[in-house]
PDB file of C-alpha atoms and ligand atoms in Angstrom:
ATOM      1  CA  MET A   1     -34.820 -29.239 -39.691  1.00 96.00           C
ATOM      2  CA  ARG A   2     -31.227 -29.367 -38.511  1.00 98.00           C
ATOM      3  CA  LEU A   3     -30.016 -26.132 -40.156  1.00 98.00           C
ATOM      4  CA  ALA A   4     -33.090 -23.908 -39.917  1.00 98.00           C
ATOM      5  CA  ASP A   5     -32.227 -20.361 -41.117  1.00 95.00           C
ATOM      6  CA  LYS A   6     -28.472 -20.931 -40.899  1.00 98.00           C
ATOM      7  CA  VAL A   7     -26.893 -18.637 -43.469  1.00 99.00           C
ATOM      8  CA  THR A   8     -24.223 -20.717 -45.174  1.00 99.00           C
ATOM      9  CA  ILE A   9     -21.731 -19.826 -47.882  1.00 99.00           C
ATOM     10  CA  ILE A  10     -20.714 -22.906 -49.884  1.00 99.00           C
ATOM     11  CA  THR A  11     -17.817 -22.320 -52.282  1.00 99.00           C
ATOM     12  CA  GLY A  12     -17.601 -24.325 -55.485  1.00 98.00           C
ATOM     13  CA  ALA A  13     -21.309 -25.076 -55.179  1.00 98.00           C
ATOM     14  CA  GLY A  14     -21.843 -25.219 -58.935  1.00 98.00           C
ATOM     15  CA  GLY A  15     -20.829 -28.869 -59.202  1.00 97.00           C
ATOM     16  CA  GLY A  16     -19.634 -32.034 -57.502  1.00 97.00           C
ATOM     17  CA  MET A  17     -19.908 -32.211 -53.735  1.00 98.00           C
ATOM     18  CA  GLY A  18     -20.553 -28.462 -53.482  1.00 98.00           C
ATOM     19  CA  ARG A  19     -23.798 -28.690 -55.443  1.00 98.00           C
ATOM     20  CA  VAL A  20     -24.951 -31.734 -53.465  1.00 98.00           C
ATOM     21  CA  ALA A  21     -24.073 -29.868 -50.255  1.00 99.00           C
ATOM     22  CA  ALA A  22     -26.044 -26.800 -51.358  1.00 99.00           C
ATOM     23  CA  THR A  23     -29.175 -28.843 -52.087  1.00 98.00           C
ATOM     24  CA  MET A  24     -28.902 -30.931 -48.901  1.00 98.00           C
ATOM     25  CA  PHE A  25     -28.257 -27.854 -46.718  1.00 99.00           C
ATOM     26  CA  ALA A  26     -31.294 -26.109 -48.241  1.00 99.00           C
ATOM     27  CA  LYS A  27     -33.444 -29.180 -47.505  1.00 98.00           C
ATOM     28  CA  GLU A  28     -32.350 -28.870 -43.867  1.00 98.00           C
ATOM     29  CA  GLY A  29     -33.566 -25.266 -43.816  1.00 98.00           C
ATOM     30  CA  ALA A  30     -30.310 -23.393 -44.454  1.00 99.00           C
ATOM     31  CA  LYS A  31     -30.224 -20.169 -46.470  1.00 99.00           C
ATOM     32  CA  VAL A  32     -27.547 -21.042 -48.995  1.00 99.00           C
ATOM     33  CA  VAL A  33     -25.124 -18.679 -50.694  1.00 99.00           C
ATOM     34  CA  VAL A  34     -23.859 -20.502 -53.769  1.00 99.00           C
ATOM     35  CA  ALA A  35     -20.359 -19.097 -54.387  1.00 98.00           C
ATOM     36  CA  GLU A  36     -18.934 -20.337 -57.659  1.00 98.00           C
ATOM     37  CA  TYR A  37     -16.767 -19.003 -60.461  1.00 97.00           C
ATOM     38  CA  SER A  38     -18.892 -20.591 -63.186  1.00 98.00           C
ATOM     39  CA  GLU A  39     -21.967 -18.378 -63.393  1.00 98.00           C
ATOM     40  CA  ALA A  40     -24.060 -20.901 -65.342  1.00 98.00           C
ATOM     41  CA  ALA A  41     -23.260 -23.772 -62.971  1.00 98.00           C
ATOM     42  CA  GLY A  42     -23.835 -21.688 -59.846  1.00 98.00           C
ATOM     43  CA  GLN A  43     -27.120 -20.282 -61.088  1.00 98.00           C
ATOM     44  CA  GLU A  44     -28.260 -23.815 -61.991  1.00 98.00           C
ATOM     45  CA  THR A  45     -27.661 -24.916 -58.399  1.00 98.00           C
ATOM     46  CA  VAL A  46     -29.752 -21.993 -57.152  1.00 98.00           C
ATOM     47  CA  ASP A  47     -32.545 -22.852 -59.618  1.00 98.00           C
ATOM     48  CA  LEU A  48     -32.548 -26.490 -58.435  1.00 98.00           C
ATOM     49  CA  ILE A  49     -32.859 -25.392 -54.797  1.00 98.00           C
ATOM     50  CA  ARG A  50     -35.615 -22.863 -55.483  1.00 98.00           C
ATOM     51  CA  ALA A  51     -37.564 -25.365 -57.598  1.00 98.00           C
ATOM     52  CA  ASP A  52     -37.533 -27.624 -54.547  1.00 98.00           C
ATOM     53  CA  GLY A  53     -38.841 -24.819 -52.282  1.00 98.00           C
ATOM     54  CA  GLY A  54     -35.468 -23.953 -50.738  1.00 98.00           C
ATOM     55  CA  ASP A  55     -33.780 -20.590 -50.211  1.00 98.00           C
ATOM     56  CA  ALA A  56     -30.563 -19.810 -52.117  1.00 99.00           C
ATOM     57  CA  THR A  57     -28.734 -16.977 -53.817  1.00 99.00           C
ATOM     58  CA  PHE A  58     -25.840 -16.942 -56.269  1.00 98.00           C
ATOM     59  CA  VAL A  59     -22.651 -14.918 -56.074  1.00 98.00           C
ATOM     60  CA  LYS A  60     -19.944 -15.180 -58.700  1.00 98.00           C
ATOM     61  CA  ALA A  61     -16.684 -15.742 -56.878  1.00 98.00           C
ATOM     62  CA  ASP A  62     -13.257 -17.063 -57.691  1.00 98.00           C
ATOM     63  CA  VAL A  63     -12.095 -18.029 -54.197  1.00 98.00           C
ATOM     64  CA  SER A  64      -8.461 -17.343 -55.064  1.00 98.00           C
ATOM     65  CA  LYS A  65      -9.198 -13.632 -55.579  1.00 98.00           C
ATOM     66  CA  GLU A  66      -9.358 -11.352 -52.555  1.00 98.00           C
ATOM     67  CA  GLY A  67     -11.970  -8.990 -54.011  1.00 98.00           C
ATOM     68  CA  ASP A  68     -14.246 -11.933 -54.854  1.00 98.00           C
ATOM     69  CA  ALA A  69     -13.905 -13.434 -51.364  1.00 98.00           C
ATOM     70  CA  GLN A  70     -14.866 -10.115 -49.790  1.00 98.00           C
ATOM     71  CA  ALA A  71     -17.784  -9.666 -52.219  1.00 98.00           C
ATOM     72  CA  MET A  72     -18.992 -13.214 -51.457  1.00 98.00           C
ATOM     73  CA  VAL A  73     -19.234 -12.475 -47.721  1.00 99.00           C
ATOM     74  CA  ASP A  74     -20.738  -9.017 -48.344  1.00 98.00           C
ATOM     75  CA  HIS A  75     -23.373 -10.634 -50.583  1.00 98.00           C
ATOM     76  CA  ALA A  76     -24.296 -13.158 -47.876  1.00 99.00           C
ATOM     77  CA  VAL A  77     -24.707 -10.448 -45.230  1.00 98.00           C
ATOM     78  CA  ALA A  78     -26.535  -8.056 -47.585  1.00 98.00           C
ATOM     79  CA  THR A  79     -28.955 -10.796 -48.696  1.00 98.00           C
ATOM     80  CA  TYR A  80     -29.614 -12.652 -45.452  1.00 98.00           C
ATOM     81  CA  GLY A  81     -28.384 -10.254 -42.744  1.00 98.00           C
ATOM     82  CA  ARG A  82     -25.752 -12.492 -41.168  1.00 98.00           C
ATOM     83  CA  LEU A  83     -23.310 -15.366 -41.707  1.00 99.00           C
ATOM     84  CA  ASP A  84     -23.485 -18.563 -39.637  1.00 99.00           C
ATOM     85  CA  CYS A  85     -21.425 -21.033 -41.640  1.00 99.00           C
ATOM     86  CA  LEU A  86     -18.564 -20.847 -44.114  1.00 99.00           C
ATOM     87  CA  TYR A  87     -18.139 -24.085 -46.063  1.00 99.00           C
ATOM     88  CA  ASN A  88     -14.822 -23.881 -47.918  1.00 99.00           C
ATOM     89  CA  ASN A  89     -15.385 -26.602 -50.501  1.00 98.00           C
ATOM     90  CA  ALA A  90     -13.895 -25.277 -53.762  1.00 98.00           C
ATOM     91  CA  GLY A  91     -10.744 -27.097 -54.784  1.00 98.00           C
ATOM     92  CA  VAL A  92      -8.800 -28.070 -57.876  1.00 97.00           C
ATOM     93  CA  MET A  93      -6.696 -31.092 -58.815  1.00 95.00           C
ATOM     94  CA  PRO A  94      -5.098 -30.474 -62.227  1.00 95.00           C
ATOM     95  CA  GLU A  95      -3.927 -33.412 -64.335  1.00 92.00           C
ATOM     96  CA  ALA A  96      -0.492 -31.785 -64.614  1.00 96.00           C
ATOM     97  CA  ASP A  97       0.068 -32.108 -60.846  1.00 97.00           C
ATOM     98  CA  HIS A  98       2.479 -35.038 -60.352  1.00 96.00           C
ATOM     99  CA  SER A  99       5.616 -35.570 -58.289  1.00 97.00           C
ATOM    100  CA  VAL A 100       7.692 -32.559 -57.216  1.00 97.00           C
ATOM    101  CA  THR A 101      10.292 -33.529 -59.800  1.00 97.00           C
ATOM    102  CA  ASP A 102       7.919 -33.137 -62.737  1.00 96.00           C
ATOM    103  CA  THR A 103       5.397 -30.543 -61.613  1.00 97.00           C
ATOM    104  CA  ALA A 104       5.658 -27.076 -63.138  1.00 98.00           C
ATOM    105  CA  VAL A 105       5.802 -24.094 -60.812  1.00 98.00           C
ATOM    106  CA  ASP A 106       2.682 -22.537 -62.323  1.00 98.00           C
ATOM    107  CA  VAL A 107       0.706 -25.751 -61.667  1.00 98.00           C
ATOM    108  CA  TRP A 108       1.906 -25.764 -58.060  1.00 98.00           C
ATOM    109  CA  ASP A 109       0.928 -22.104 -57.685  1.00 98.00           C
ATOM    110  CA  GLN A 110      -2.498 -22.632 -59.243  1.00 98.00           C
ATOM    111  CA  VAL A 111      -3.310 -25.437 -56.789  1.00 98.00           C
ATOM    112  CA  MET A 112      -2.107 -23.426 -53.810  1.00 98.00           C
ATOM    113  CA  ALA A 113      -4.023 -20.332 -54.979  1.00 98.00           C
ATOM    114  CA  VAL A 114      -7.376 -22.122 -54.994  1.00 98.00           C
ATOM    115  CA  ASN A 115      -6.972 -24.795 -52.323  1.00 98.00           C
ATOM    116  CA  VAL A 116      -5.043 -22.807 -49.701  1.00 99.00           C
ATOM    117  CA  ARG A 117      -5.337 -19.096 -50.497  1.00 99.00           C
ATOM    118  CA  GLY A 118      -9.056 -19.674 -51.188  1.00 99.00           C
ATOM    119  CA  VAL A 119      -9.582 -21.023 -47.660  1.00 99.00           C
ATOM    120  CA  PHE A 120      -7.469 -18.200 -46.189  1.00 99.00           C
ATOM    121  CA  LEU A 121      -9.465 -15.511 -48.012  1.00 99.00           C
ATOM    122  CA  GLY A 122     -12.829 -17.052 -47.177  1.00 99.00           C
ATOM    123  CA  CYS A 123     -11.847 -17.031 -43.501  1.00 99.00           C
ATOM    124  CA  LYS A 124     -10.278 -13.548 -43.666  1.00 99.00           C
ATOM    125  CA  TYR A 125     -13.640 -12.060 -44.606  1.00 99.00           C
ATOM    126  CA  GLY A 126     -16.001 -14.698 -43.235  1.00 99.00           C
ATOM    127  CA  ILE A 127     -14.703 -14.712 -39.650  1.00 99.00           C
ATOM    128  CA  PRO A 128     -15.518 -11.040 -38.908  1.00 98.00           C
ATOM    129  CA  ALA A 129     -19.041 -11.626 -40.256  1.00 98.00           C
ATOM    130  CA  MET A 130     -19.476 -14.682 -38.027  1.00 98.00           C
ATOM    131  CA  GLU A 131     -18.118 -12.753 -35.052  1.00 98.00           C
ATOM    132  CA  ALA A 132     -20.766 -10.091 -35.734  1.00 98.00           C
ATOM    133  CA  ALA A 133     -23.378 -12.880 -35.758  1.00 98.00           C
ATOM    134  CA  GLY A 134     -22.200 -14.088 -32.335  1.00 98.00           C
ATOM    135  CA  GLY A 135     -20.462 -17.252 -33.548  1.00 98.00           C
ATOM    136  CA  GLY A 136     -20.417 -19.735 -36.375  1.00 98.00           C
ATOM    137  CA  SER A 137     -18.967 -22.803 -37.999  1.00 99.00           C
ATOM    138  CA  ILE A 138     -16.138 -23.069 -40.520  1.00 99.00           C
ATOM    139  CA  ILE A 139     -16.041 -26.282 -42.526  1.00 99.00           C
ATOM    140  CA  ASN A 140     -12.871 -26.806 -44.549  1.00 99.00           C
ATOM    141  CA  ILE A 141     -12.678 -29.585 -47.098  1.00 98.00           C
ATOM    142  CA  ALA A 142      -9.262 -31.245 -47.011  1.00 98.00           C
ATOM    143  CA  SER A 143      -8.646 -34.797 -48.273  1.00 98.00           C
ATOM    144  CA  PHE A 144      -7.495 -38.240 -47.165  1.00 98.00           C
ATOM    145  CA  VAL A 145      -4.319 -37.578 -49.159  1.00 97.00           C
ATOM    146  CA  ALA A 146      -3.284 -35.115 -46.449  1.00 98.00           C
ATOM    147  CA  LEU A 147      -2.982 -38.092 -44.070  1.00 98.00           C
ATOM    148  CA  VAL A 148      -1.172 -40.761 -46.089  1.00 96.00           C
ATOM    149  CA  GLY A 149       1.475 -40.919 -48.770  1.00 93.00           C
ATOM    150  CA  CYS A 150       0.515 -41.953 -52.278  1.00 87.00           C
ATOM    151  CA  SER A 151       2.654 -43.742 -54.858  1.00 84.00           C
ATOM    152  CA  VAL A 152       0.574 -42.106 -57.607  1.00 85.00           C
ATOM    153  CA  PRO A 153       1.582 -38.605 -56.536  1.00 92.00           C
ATOM    154  CA  GLN A 154      -0.226 -35.298 -56.817  1.00 95.00           C
ATOM    155  CA  ASP A 155       2.206 -33.428 -54.641  1.00 98.00           C
ATOM    156  CA  ALA A 156       0.808 -29.898 -54.949  1.00 98.00           C
ATOM    157  CA  TYR A 157      -2.687 -31.151 -54.144  1.00 98.00           C
ATOM    158  CA  THR A 158      -1.435 -33.243 -51.222  1.00 98.00           C
ATOM    159  CA  ALA A 159       0.572 -30.359 -49.760  1.00 98.00           C
ATOM    160  CA  SER A 160      -2.364 -27.975 -50.214  1.00 98.00           C
ATOM    161  CA  LYS A 161      -4.693 -30.234 -48.243  1.00 98.00           C
ATOM    162  CA  GLY A 162      -2.097 -30.618 -45.474  1.00 98.00           C
ATOM    163  CA  ALA A 163      -2.060 -26.825 -45.227  1.00 99.00           C
ATOM    164  CA  VAL A 164      -5.859 -26.818 -44.921  1.00 99.00           C
ATOM    165  CA  LEU A 165      -5.651 -29.184 -41.935  1.00 98.00           C
ATOM    166  CA  SER A 166      -3.052 -27.135 -40.063  1.00 98.00           C
ATOM    167  CA  LEU A 167      -4.840 -23.864 -40.771  1.00 99.00           C
ATOM    168  CA  THR A 168      -8.072 -25.407 -39.486  1.00 99.00           C
ATOM    169  CA  ARG A 169      -6.430 -26.304 -36.163  1.00 98.00           C
ATOM    170  CA  SER A 170      -4.978 -22.804 -35.790  1.00 98.00           C
ATOM    171  CA  LEU A 171      -8.382 -21.208 -36.480  1.00 99.00           C
ATOM    172  CA  ALA A 172     -10.070 -23.543 -33.975  1.00 99.00           C
ATOM    173  CA  VAL A 173      -7.738 -22.402 -31.214  1.00 98.00           C
ATOM    174  CA  GLN A 174      -7.883 -18.691 -32.075  1.00 98.00           C
ATOM    175  CA  TYR A 175     -11.622 -18.334 -32.629  1.00 98.00           C
ATOM    176  CA  GLY A 176     -13.099 -21.071 -30.423  1.00 98.00           C
ATOM    177  CA  PRO A 177     -13.256 -18.571 -27.520  1.00 98.00           C
ATOM    178  CA  LYS A 178     -15.381 -16.326 -29.767  1.00 98.00           C
ATOM    179  CA  GLY A 179     -17.878 -19.086 -30.538  1.00 98.00           C
ATOM    180  CA  ILE A 180     -16.520 -19.865 -33.990  1.00 98.00           C
ATOM    181  CA  ARG A 181     -15.674 -23.518 -34.504  1.00 98.00           C
ATOM    182  CA  ALA A 182     -13.363 -24.678 -37.303  1.00 99.00           C
ATOM    183  CA  ASN A 183     -13.263 -28.268 -38.479  1.00 99.00           C
ATOM    184  CA  ALA A 184     -11.986 -30.123 -41.518  1.00 99.00           C
ATOM    185  CA  ILE A 185     -13.380 -33.083 -43.395  1.00 99.00           C
ATOM    186  CA  CYS A 186     -10.999 -35.497 -45.108  1.00 98.00           C
ATOM    187  CA  PRO A 187     -13.027 -37.252 -47.793  1.00 98.00           C
ATOM    188  CA  GLY A 188     -11.714 -40.415 -49.405  1.00 97.00           C
ATOM    189  CA  PRO A 189     -12.107 -40.833 -53.183  1.00 95.00           C
ATOM    190  CA  VAL A 190     -15.629 -39.677 -54.044  1.00 96.00           C
ATOM    191  CA  GLU A 191     -17.585 -39.972 -57.294  1.00 94.00           C
ATOM    192  CA  THR A 192     -17.488 -36.380 -58.539  1.00 91.00           C
ATOM    193  CA  PRO A 193     -16.247 -34.791 -61.785  1.00 86.00           C
ATOM    194  CA  LEU A 194     -12.983 -33.802 -60.045  1.00 82.00           C
ATOM    195  CA  LEU A 195     -11.945 -37.430 -59.580  1.00 84.00           C
ATOM    196  CA  MET A 196     -13.914 -39.263 -62.251  1.00 86.00           C
ATOM    197  CA  ASP A 197     -12.819 -36.994 -65.140  1.00 83.00           C
ATOM    198  CA  TRP A 198      -9.269 -37.972 -64.234  1.00 79.00           C
ATOM    199  CA  LEU A 199      -9.730 -41.675 -63.475  1.00 82.00           C
ATOM    200  CA  VAL A 200     -11.763 -42.299 -66.616  1.00 78.00           C
ATOM    201  CA  LYS A 201      -8.477 -41.818 -68.517  1.00 80.00           C
ATOM    202  CA  ASP A 202      -6.481 -44.084 -66.224  1.00 83.00           C
ATOM    203  CA  GLU A 203      -8.091 -47.454 -65.493  1.00 85.00           C
ATOM    204  CA  ALA A 204      -5.045 -48.696 -63.550  1.00 85.00           C
ATOM    205  CA  ALA A 205      -5.172 -45.716 -61.169  1.00 81.00           C
ATOM    206  CA  LYS A 206      -8.895 -46.298 -60.711  1.00 86.00           C
ATOM    207  CA  GLN A 207      -8.490 -50.012 -59.885  1.00 89.00           C
ATOM    208  CA  LEU A 208      -5.616 -49.222 -57.511  1.00 85.00           C
ATOM    209  CA  ARG A 209      -7.875 -46.923 -55.490  1.00 85.00           C
ATOM    210  CA  LEU A 210     -10.790 -49.344 -55.485  1.00 91.00           C
ATOM    211  CA  ALA A 211      -8.559 -52.214 -54.340  1.00 92.00           C
ATOM    212  CA  ARG A 212      -7.266 -50.160 -51.394  1.00 92.00           C
ATOM    213  CA  ASN A 213     -10.703 -49.335 -50.050  1.00 95.00           C
ATOM    214  CA  PRO A 214     -12.185 -51.878 -47.609  1.00 96.00           C
ATOM    215  CA  THR A 215     -15.672 -50.990 -48.874  1.00 97.00           C
ATOM    216  CA  GLY A 216     -14.605 -51.754 -52.458  1.00 95.00           C
ATOM    217  CA  ARG A 217     -16.186 -48.609 -53.865  1.00 95.00           C
ATOM    218  CA  PHE A 218     -15.861 -44.866 -54.180  1.00 95.00           C
ATOM    219  CA  GLY A 219     -17.813 -42.607 -51.862  1.00 97.00           C
ATOM    220  CA  LYS A 220     -20.926 -40.720 -52.846  1.00 97.00           C
ATOM    221  CA  PRO A 221     -21.068 -36.929 -52.386  1.00 98.00           C
ATOM    222  CA  GLU A 222     -23.959 -37.142 -49.914  1.00 98.00           C
ATOM    223  CA  GLU A 223     -21.867 -39.407 -47.663  1.00 98.00           C
ATOM    224  CA  ILE A 224     -19.468 -36.485 -47.162  1.00 98.00           C
ATOM    225  CA  VAL A 225     -22.209 -33.874 -46.885  1.00 98.00           C
ATOM    226  CA  HIS A 226     -23.857 -35.733 -43.988  1.00 98.00           C
ATOM    227  CA  MET A 227     -20.723 -34.964 -41.964  1.00 98.00           C
ATOM    228  CA  ALA A 228     -20.846 -31.319 -43.073  1.00 99.00           C
ATOM    229  CA  ILE A 229     -24.476 -31.014 -41.954  1.00 99.00           C
ATOM    230  CA  TYR A 230     -23.428 -32.235 -38.526  1.00 98.00           C
ATOM    231  CA  LEU A 231     -20.611 -29.648 -38.438  1.00 99.00           C
ATOM    232  CA  ALA A 232     -22.887 -26.791 -39.523  1.00 99.00           C
ATOM    233  CA  SER A 233     -25.573 -27.726 -37.008  1.00 98.00           C
ATOM    234  CA  ASP A 234     -25.686 -27.028 -33.278  1.00 98.00           C
ATOM    235  CA  GLU A 235     -25.256 -30.790 -32.696  1.00 98.00           C
ATOM    236  CA  SER A 236     -21.512 -30.232 -33.164  1.00 98.00           C
ATOM    237  CA  ARG A 237     -21.256 -27.311 -30.734  1.00 98.00           C
ATOM    238  CA  TRP A 238     -18.332 -28.989 -28.894  1.00 98.00           C
ATOM    239  CA  THR A 239     -16.567 -30.300 -32.009  1.00 98.00           C
ATOM    240  CA  ASN A 240     -13.697 -27.937 -32.757  1.00 98.00           C
ATOM    241  CA  GLY A 241     -10.365 -28.350 -34.517  1.00 98.00           C
ATOM    242  CA  ALA A 242     -11.131 -31.868 -35.706  1.00 98.00           C
ATOM    243  CA  SER A 243      -9.987 -33.554 -38.905  1.00 98.00           C
ATOM    244  CA  LEU A 244     -12.907 -35.864 -39.595  1.00 98.00           C
ATOM    245  CA  VAL A 245     -12.122 -38.713 -41.956  1.00 98.00           C
ATOM    246  CA  VAL A 246     -14.941 -40.039 -44.162  1.00 98.00           C
ATOM    247  CA  ASP A 247     -13.243 -42.446 -46.535  1.00 98.00           C
ATOM    248  CA  GLY A 248     -14.652 -45.978 -46.328  1.00 98.00           C
ATOM    249  CA  GLY A 249     -11.518 -46.938 -44.374  1.00 98.00           C
ATOM    250  CA  ILE A 250      -8.906 -46.349 -47.092  1.00 96.00           C
ATOM    251  CA  THR A 251      -6.519 -44.542 -44.734  1.00 97.00           C
ATOM    252  CA  VAL A 252      -6.504 -47.334 -42.138  1.00 97.00           C
ATOM    253  CA  ASN A 253      -5.762 -50.085 -44.655  1.00 95.00           C
ATOM    254  CA  TYR A 254      -2.280 -51.507 -44.072  1.00 90.00           C
ATOM    255  CA  PHE A 255      -2.654 -54.401 -46.564  1.00 81.00           C
TER     256      PHE A 255
HETATM  257  N1  NAD B   1     -13.803 -36.003 -55.339  1.00 66.20           N
HETATM  258  C1  NAD B   1     -12.957 -36.504 -54.489  1.00 66.20           C
HETATM  259  O1  NAD B   1     -12.622 -37.677 -54.570  1.00 66.20           O
HETATM  260  C2  NAD B   1     -12.387 -35.656 -53.384  1.00 66.20           C
HETATM  261  C3  NAD B   1     -11.685 -36.301 -52.361  1.00 66.20           C
HETATM  262  C4  NAD B   1     -11.158 -35.545 -51.324  1.00 66.20           C
HETATM  263  C5  NAD B   1     -11.353 -34.185 -51.298  1.00 66.20           C
HETATM  264  N2  NAD B   1     -12.045 -33.579 -52.322  1.00 66.20           N
HETATM  265  C6  NAD B   1     -12.212 -32.134 -52.231  1.00 66.20           C
HETATM  266  O2  NAD B   1     -13.596 -31.845 -52.172  1.00 66.20           O
HETATM  267  C7  NAD B   1     -13.844 -30.541 -52.718  1.00 66.20           C
HETATM  268  C8  NAD B   1     -14.909 -30.629 -53.792  1.00 66.20           C
HETATM  269  O3  NAD B   1     -14.431 -31.506 -54.793  1.00 66.20           O
HETATM  270  P1  NAD B   1     -15.339 -32.100 -55.948  1.00 66.20           P
HETATM  271  O4  NAD B   1     -14.848 -33.481 -56.160  1.00 66.20           O
HETATM  272  O5  NAD B   1     -16.768 -31.861 -55.676  1.00 66.20           O
HETATM  273  O6  NAD B   1     -14.824 -31.168 -57.156  1.00 66.20           O
HETATM  274  P2  NAD B   1     -15.503 -30.800 -58.551  1.00 66.20           P
HETATM  275  O7  NAD B   1     -14.387 -30.445 -59.475  1.00 66.20           O
HETATM  276  O8  NAD B   1     -16.454 -31.857 -58.967  1.00 66.20           O
HETATM  277  O9  NAD B   1     -16.320 -29.476 -58.191  1.00 66.20           O
HETATM  278  C9  NAD B   1     -15.620 -28.339 -57.736  1.00 66.20           C
HETATM  279  C10 NAD B   1     -16.459 -27.084 -57.958  1.00 66.20           C
HETATM  280  O10 NAD B   1     -15.668 -25.966 -57.525  1.00 66.20           O
HETATM  281  C11 NAD B   1     -15.669 -24.978 -58.526  1.00 66.20           C
HETATM  282  N3  NAD B   1     -14.410 -24.228 -58.464  1.00 66.20           N
HETATM  283  C12 NAD B   1     -13.175 -24.640 -58.811  1.00 66.20           C
HETATM  284  N4  NAD B   1     -12.291 -23.664 -58.620  1.00 66.20           N
HETATM  285  C13 NAD B   1     -12.976 -22.603 -58.106  1.00 66.20           C
HETATM  286  C14 NAD B   1     -12.611 -21.300 -57.699  1.00 66.20           C
HETATM  287  N5  NAD B   1     -11.347 -20.871 -57.825  1.00 66.20           N
HETATM  288  N6  NAD B   1     -13.561 -20.483 -57.200  1.00 66.20           N
HETATM  289  C15 NAD B   1     -14.841 -20.884 -57.110  1.00 66.20           C
HETATM  290  N7  NAD B   1     -15.263 -22.115 -57.509  1.00 66.20           N
HETATM  291  C16 NAD B   1     -14.336 -22.965 -57.993  1.00 66.20           C
HETATM  292  C17 NAD B   1     -15.829 -25.740 -59.836  1.00 66.20           C
HETATM  293  O11 NAD B   1     -16.341 -24.901 -60.888  1.00 66.20           O
HETATM  294  C18 NAD B   1     -16.803 -26.839 -59.429  1.00 66.20           C
HETATM  295  O12 NAD B   1     -18.151 -26.399 -59.518  1.00 66.20           O
HETATM  296  C19 NAD B   1     -12.492 -30.049 -53.234  1.00 66.20           C
HETATM  297  O13 NAD B   1     -11.886 -29.226 -52.269  1.00 66.20           O
HETATM  298  C20 NAD B   1     -11.702 -31.331 -53.396  1.00 66.20           C
HETATM  299  O14 NAD B   1     -10.322 -31.123 -53.334  1.00 66.20           O
HETATM  300  C21 NAD B   1     -12.551 -34.282 -53.359  1.00 66.20           C
END
């Protein structure tokens, strides 16, 4: 198994890619801390993993809240004795996030609170725990929209994911000497509730995205998680500060 006994916190693991990540990490032998603000969804992920013979525990955490981020890391260390991997996956993309000219300040702040402050707080408390463990791996989920402009704008979301990429590079340089690697994954459009709940109401936006992708389809959550497994494992011991694009080629498509 590629992640045997690696204690991994996965935020937003009650649904979408986070839940798929939690189940795939457990199958690879990781001890998974399911950190999620929906108690029912998070507990369901834990039940799925345990039913399959895996090891997981639930902690209720809203990643945008400092006390919750600290409690999430404390729970991991209290339950499993250490922290090897922090997988900052939780993110939001509200429908009301448009262009800067028509996005409300509270929508902007909500996106930044989860997508950027959430990563900051996870690292603020997770890094000392990984230092105590002698090293570790931080996996930050950004997005392809941090790399290209989009004529169907979601400007708060786009800016938040750009911040995740720059923070990842800064962490890689600061903590690489201490054995903590930090990398980001930029997924393309993936079939999860986050995207599908939105596109189901907008067929034109859906077709626009499909037409731009050389593979002609959306990604599947496991196609992103395979990259995360690599980053959590010792196979990636010299991969640090990278922004790894997994998007079917949408960001390299000129026409
Ligand atoms: N789906 C895509 O096409 C796509 C593309 C690029 C990047 N991403 C990113 O991938 C990550 C996962 O996205 P997804 O599509 O699986 O989303 P999703 O909405 O399907 O699932 C997100 C999960 O995070 C939880 N969550 C939301 N806010 C939280 C908070 N404050 N604290 C704790 N948990 C919280 C939700 O309850 C849910 O279980 C996000 O960071 C997203 O921005 C998604």
